Amino acid sequence: GENVEQHPSTLSVQEGDSAVIKCTYSDSASNYFPWYKQELGKRPQLIIDIRSNVGEKKDQRIAVTLNKTAKHFSLHITETQPEDSAVYFCAASRAGTASKLTFGTGTRLQVTL
Amino acid sequence: KAGVTQTPRYLIKTRGQQVTLSCSPISGHRSVSWYQQTPGQGLQFLFEYFSETQRNKGNFPGRFSGRQFSNSRSEMNVSTLELGDSALYLCASSFRQGDTEAFFGQGTRLTVV
């Protein structure tokens, strides 16, 4: 089955700096890659996603890149703010949808003042 | 519009008992997925229901089961509870099985003692 590895497990950056979280997946048939943000005690929320026919997608300060050949995708957050502090999960699905997502183990991002 | 509602929020059960968790999806949503979240394993897919039928199943033992009712509400049941079943159980709903965004509930925190 699909396996998704996520690095780093913890990341501390200063406010205004950029943060990068990387994930690799094992199933070459995976074609949908969402990123979820989970604040302490709250539910995971979708922040951005990308399909396998796209190499990069950007939404304001957040961007995701996908390298199908290397089977890895990354989340980039620019101009980080304290409210970006949370646990971020990458995920992969071969269904092209949010069906049967395989998640990475999460990255705890801490943005310090 | 009400979000995904999971009940109860917290549960404490004894080893060997069984438990039933409930999930009410967003009004109009017909697809419901269940995930187990633990510190060590992260988010793991349990099963997905659409139109009262199980469409996908994760790699969990048969002690974990679920069902979906005609109003799209879903329940999951865990029989013969083990200490390792202690986790946050999250439910996510989508309008239909082919959607790319899954909306998560707050989860049910199950503790097995």
Coordinates of C-alpha atoms in Angstrom, one line a residue:
Chain A
G1 CA 0.0 0.0 0.0
E2 CA 0.9 3.7 -0.1
N3 CA 3.4 5.0 2.3
V4 CA 4.0 8.7 2.9
E5 CA 7.1 10.0 4.7
Q6 CA 7.2 13.6 6.1
H7 CA 10.1 15.7 7.2
P8 CA 11.0 17.4 9.5
S9 CA 8.9 16.3 12.4
T10 CA 9.4 19.6 14.1
L11 CA 10.4 23.0 12.6
S12 CA 11.0 26.3 14.4
V13 CA 11.3 29.5 12.4
Q14 CA 11.3 33.2 13.2
E15 CA 8.4 35.3 12.2
G16 CA 8.8 36.5 8.7
D17 CA 11.1 33.6 7.6
S18 CA 10.0 30.9 5.2
A19 CA 9.2 27.3 6.2
V20 CA 9.5 24.2 4.0
I21 CA 8.0 20.8 4.7
K22 CA 8.8 17.8 2.5
C23 CA 7.0 14.6 1.8
T24 CA 7.8 11.5 -0.3
Y25 CA 5.3 8.9 -1.4
S26 CA 5.7 5.3 -2.5
D27 CA 2.8 4.6 -4.8
S28 CA 3.4 6.0 -8.3
A29 CA -0.3 5.8 -9.0
S30 CA -1.0 8.5 -6.4
N31 CA -2.5 11.5 -8.1
Y32 CA -3.8 13.8 -5.5
F33 CA -1.8 15.5 -2.7
P34 CA -3.5 17.7 -0.1
W35 CA -2.0 19.5 2.9
Y36 CA -3.9 19.8 6.1
K37 CA -3.3 22.2 9.1
Q38 CA -4.2 21.1 12.6
E39 CA -4.1 23.6 15.4
L40 CA -3.9 22.4 18.9
G41 CA -7.2 20.7 19.9
K42 CA -8.8 21.5 16.6
R43 CA -9.8 19.6 13.5
P44 CA -7.5 19.2 10.5
Q45 CA -8.3 21.7 7.8
L46 CA -7.4 21.6 4.1
I47 CA -5.0 24.5 3.3
I48 CA -3.9 23.6 -0.3
D49 CA -3.8 20.7 -2.6
I50 CA -2.3 19.7 -5.9
R51 CA -3.0 17.1 -8.6
S52 CA -0.4 15.0 -10.4
N53 CA -0.9 16.9 -13.7
V54 CA 0.3 20.2 -12.0
G55 CA 3.9 20.9 -10.9
E56 CA 3.2 23.9 -8.6
K57 CA 0.3 25.7 -7.0
K58 CA 0.2 28.9 -5.0
D59 CA -2.3 30.5 -2.7
Q60 CA -1.1 33.8 -1.2
R61 CA 1.7 32.9 1.2
I62 CA 1.4 29.1 0.7
A63 CA 2.7 27.1 -2.2
V64 CA 3.0 23.4 -3.0
T65 CA 5.4 21.8 -5.5
L66 CA 5.2 18.3 -6.9
N67 CA 8.0 16.2 -8.5
K68 CA 6.3 13.1 -9.9
T69 CA 9.6 11.6 -11.1
A70 CA 11.1 11.7 -7.6
K71 CA 7.8 11.1 -5.9
H72 CA 8.0 14.0 -3.6
F73 CA 6.0 17.1 -2.8
S74 CA 6.7 20.1 -0.6
L75 CA 4.8 22.8 1.3
H76 CA 6.3 26.3 1.3
I77 CA 5.1 29.0 3.6
T78 CA 6.5 32.4 3.1
E79 CA 6.5 35.4 5.5
T80 CA 5.5 33.2 8.4
Q81 CA 3.3 34.5 11.2
P82 CA 2.6 33.3 14.7
E83 CA -0.8 32.0 13.6
D84 CA 0.9 29.6 11.2
S85 CA 2.0 27.7 14.3
A86 CA 0.3 24.3 14.0
V87 CA 0.9 20.7 12.9
Y88 CA 0.9 20.2 9.2
F89 CA 0.1 16.9 7.5
C90 CA 0.7 16.0 3.9
A91 CA -1.4 13.2 2.3
A92 CA -1.7 11.2 -0.9
S93 CA -4.5 9.5 -2.7
R94 CA -4.6 7.4 -5.9
A95 CA -8.3 8.2 -6.3
G96 CA -7.7 11.7 -7.4
T97 CA -9.9 12.8 -4.6
A98 CA -10.0 13.0 -0.8
S99 CA -11.0 9.4 -0.8
K100 CA -8.8 7.0 1.2
L101 CA -6.0 9.5 2.1
T102 CA -2.7 8.2 3.3
F103 CA -1.2 10.8 5.7
G104 CA 2.4 11.7 6.6
T105 CA 3.2 11.7 10.3
G106 CA 3.0 15.5 10.6
T107 CA 5.3 18.4 11.1
R108 CA 5.0 20.7 14.2
L109 CA 5.7 24.2 13.0
Q110 CA 6.5 26.8 15.6
V111 CA 6.8 30.4 14.5
T112 CA 8.6 32.5 17.1
L113 CA 8.5 36.3 17.5
Chain B
K1 CA -24.3 25.6 7.9
A2 CA -23.4 23.2 10.7
G3 CA -20.1 21.4 10.4
V4 CA -19.3 17.8 10.9
T5 CA -20.5 16.7 14.3
Q6 CA -19.0 13.8 16.2
T7 CA -20.4 12.4 19.4
P8 CA -19.4 11.9 22.1
R9 CA -16.3 14.1 22.3
Y10 CA -14.7 12.0 25.0
L11 CA -15.0 8.4 26.0
I12 CA -13.3 6.2 28.6
K13 CA -13.7 2.5 28.2
T14 CA -12.3 -0.7 29.7
R15 CA -10.3 -3.3 27.8
G16 CA -12.6 -5.9 26.3
Q17 CA -15.6 -3.6 26.0
Q18 CA -17.1 -2.3 22.8
V19 CA -17.8 1.3 21.8
T20 CA -19.9 3.0 19.1
L21 CA -19.0 6.5 17.8
S22 CA -21.3 8.7 15.8
C23 CA -20.7 11.1 13.0
S24 CA -23.2 13.5 11.4
P25 CA -21.8 15.0 8.2
I26 CA -22.4 18.4 6.8
S27 CA -26.0 18.7 5.6
G28 CA -26.1 17.5 2.0
H29 CA -22.8 15.6 2.2
R30 CA -23.1 11.9 1.4
S31 CA -19.6 10.6 1.7
V32 CA -18.2 9.9 5.2
S33 CA -14.7 8.7 6.0
W34 CA -13.2 7.7 9.3
Y35 CA -9.6 8.1 10.5
Q36 CA -7.7 7.1 13.6
Q37 CA -5.2 9.6 14.9
T38 CA -2.4 8.6 17.4
P39 CA 0.8 10.3 18.3
G40 CA 2.9 7.4 17.0
Q41 CA 1.0 6.5 13.8
G42 CA -0.5 9.8 12.8
L43 CA -3.7 9.8 10.8
Q44 CA -4.7 6.4 9.4
F45 CA -7.6 5.6 7.2
L46 CA -10.2 3.3 8.6
F47 CA -13.1 3.2 6.1
E48 CA -15.2 5.3 3.7
Y49 CA -19.0 5.2 3.2
F50 CA -21.1 6.6 0.4
S51 CA -24.8 6.0 -0.1
E52 CA -24.9 3.5 2.8
T53 CA -22.2 1.3 1.2
Q54 CA -18.6 0.8 2.4
R55 CA -16.5 2.0 -0.6
N56 CA -13.0 1.7 0.8
K57 CA -11.4 0.0 3.8
G58 CA -8.0 0.6 5.5
N59 CA -5.8 -2.0 7.1
F60 CA -7.5 -2.4 10.4
P61 CA -8.6 -5.6 12.1
G62 CA -12.2 -6.8 11.8
R63 CA -12.9 -5.5 15.3
F64 CA -13.3 -2.1 13.6
S65 CA -16.6 -1.8 11.7
G66 CA -18.9 0.9 10.5
R67 CA -22.1 1.7 8.8
Q68 CA -23.9 4.6 7.2
F69 CA -27.6 5.3 7.5
S70 CA -30.0 6.7 4.8
N71 CA -29.6 10.2 6.2
S72 CA -25.8 9.9 5.7
R73 CA -25.0 9.8 9.4
S74 CA -22.4 7.2 10.1
E75 CA -21.3 5.1 13.1
M76 CA -18.2 3.2 13.8
N77 CA -17.9 0.4 16.2
V78 CA -14.9 -1.1 17.9
S79 CA -15.4 -4.4 19.7
T80 CA -13.1 -6.1 22.2
L81 CA -11.2 -2.9 23.0
E82 CA -7.5 -3.0 23.4
L83 CA -5.2 -0.4 25.1
G84 CA -3.8 0.4 21.7
D85 CA -7.2 1.5 20.4
S86 CA -6.8 4.7 22.5
A87 CA -6.8 7.4 19.9
L88 CA -8.6 10.4 18.5
Y89 CA -11.1 9.1 15.9
L90 CA -11.9 11.6 13.2
C91 CA -14.7 11.6 10.8
A92 CA -14.6 13.6 7.5
S93 CA -17.4 14.3 5.1
S94 CA -17.5 15.2 1.4
F95 CA -20.4 16.1 -0.8
R96 CA -19.8 13.1 -2.9
Q97 CA -17.2 10.4 -3.2
G98 CA -15.4 12.2 -5.9
D99 CA -14.8 15.5 -4.0
T100 CA -11.3 16.7 -3.3
E101 CA -12.0 18.4 0.0
A102 CA -12.8 16.4 3.1
F103 CA -14.2 18.4 6.1
F104 CA -13.2 17.0 9.4
G105 CA -15.1 16.9 12.6
Q106 CA -13.6 17.7 16.0
G107 CA -13.1 14.0 16.7
T108 CA -13.9 11.6 19.5
R109 CA -11.1 11.0 22.0
L110 CA -11.3 7.4 23.1
T111 CA -9.2 6.2 26.1
V112 CA -9.1 2.5 26.8
V113 CA -8.0 1.6 30.4

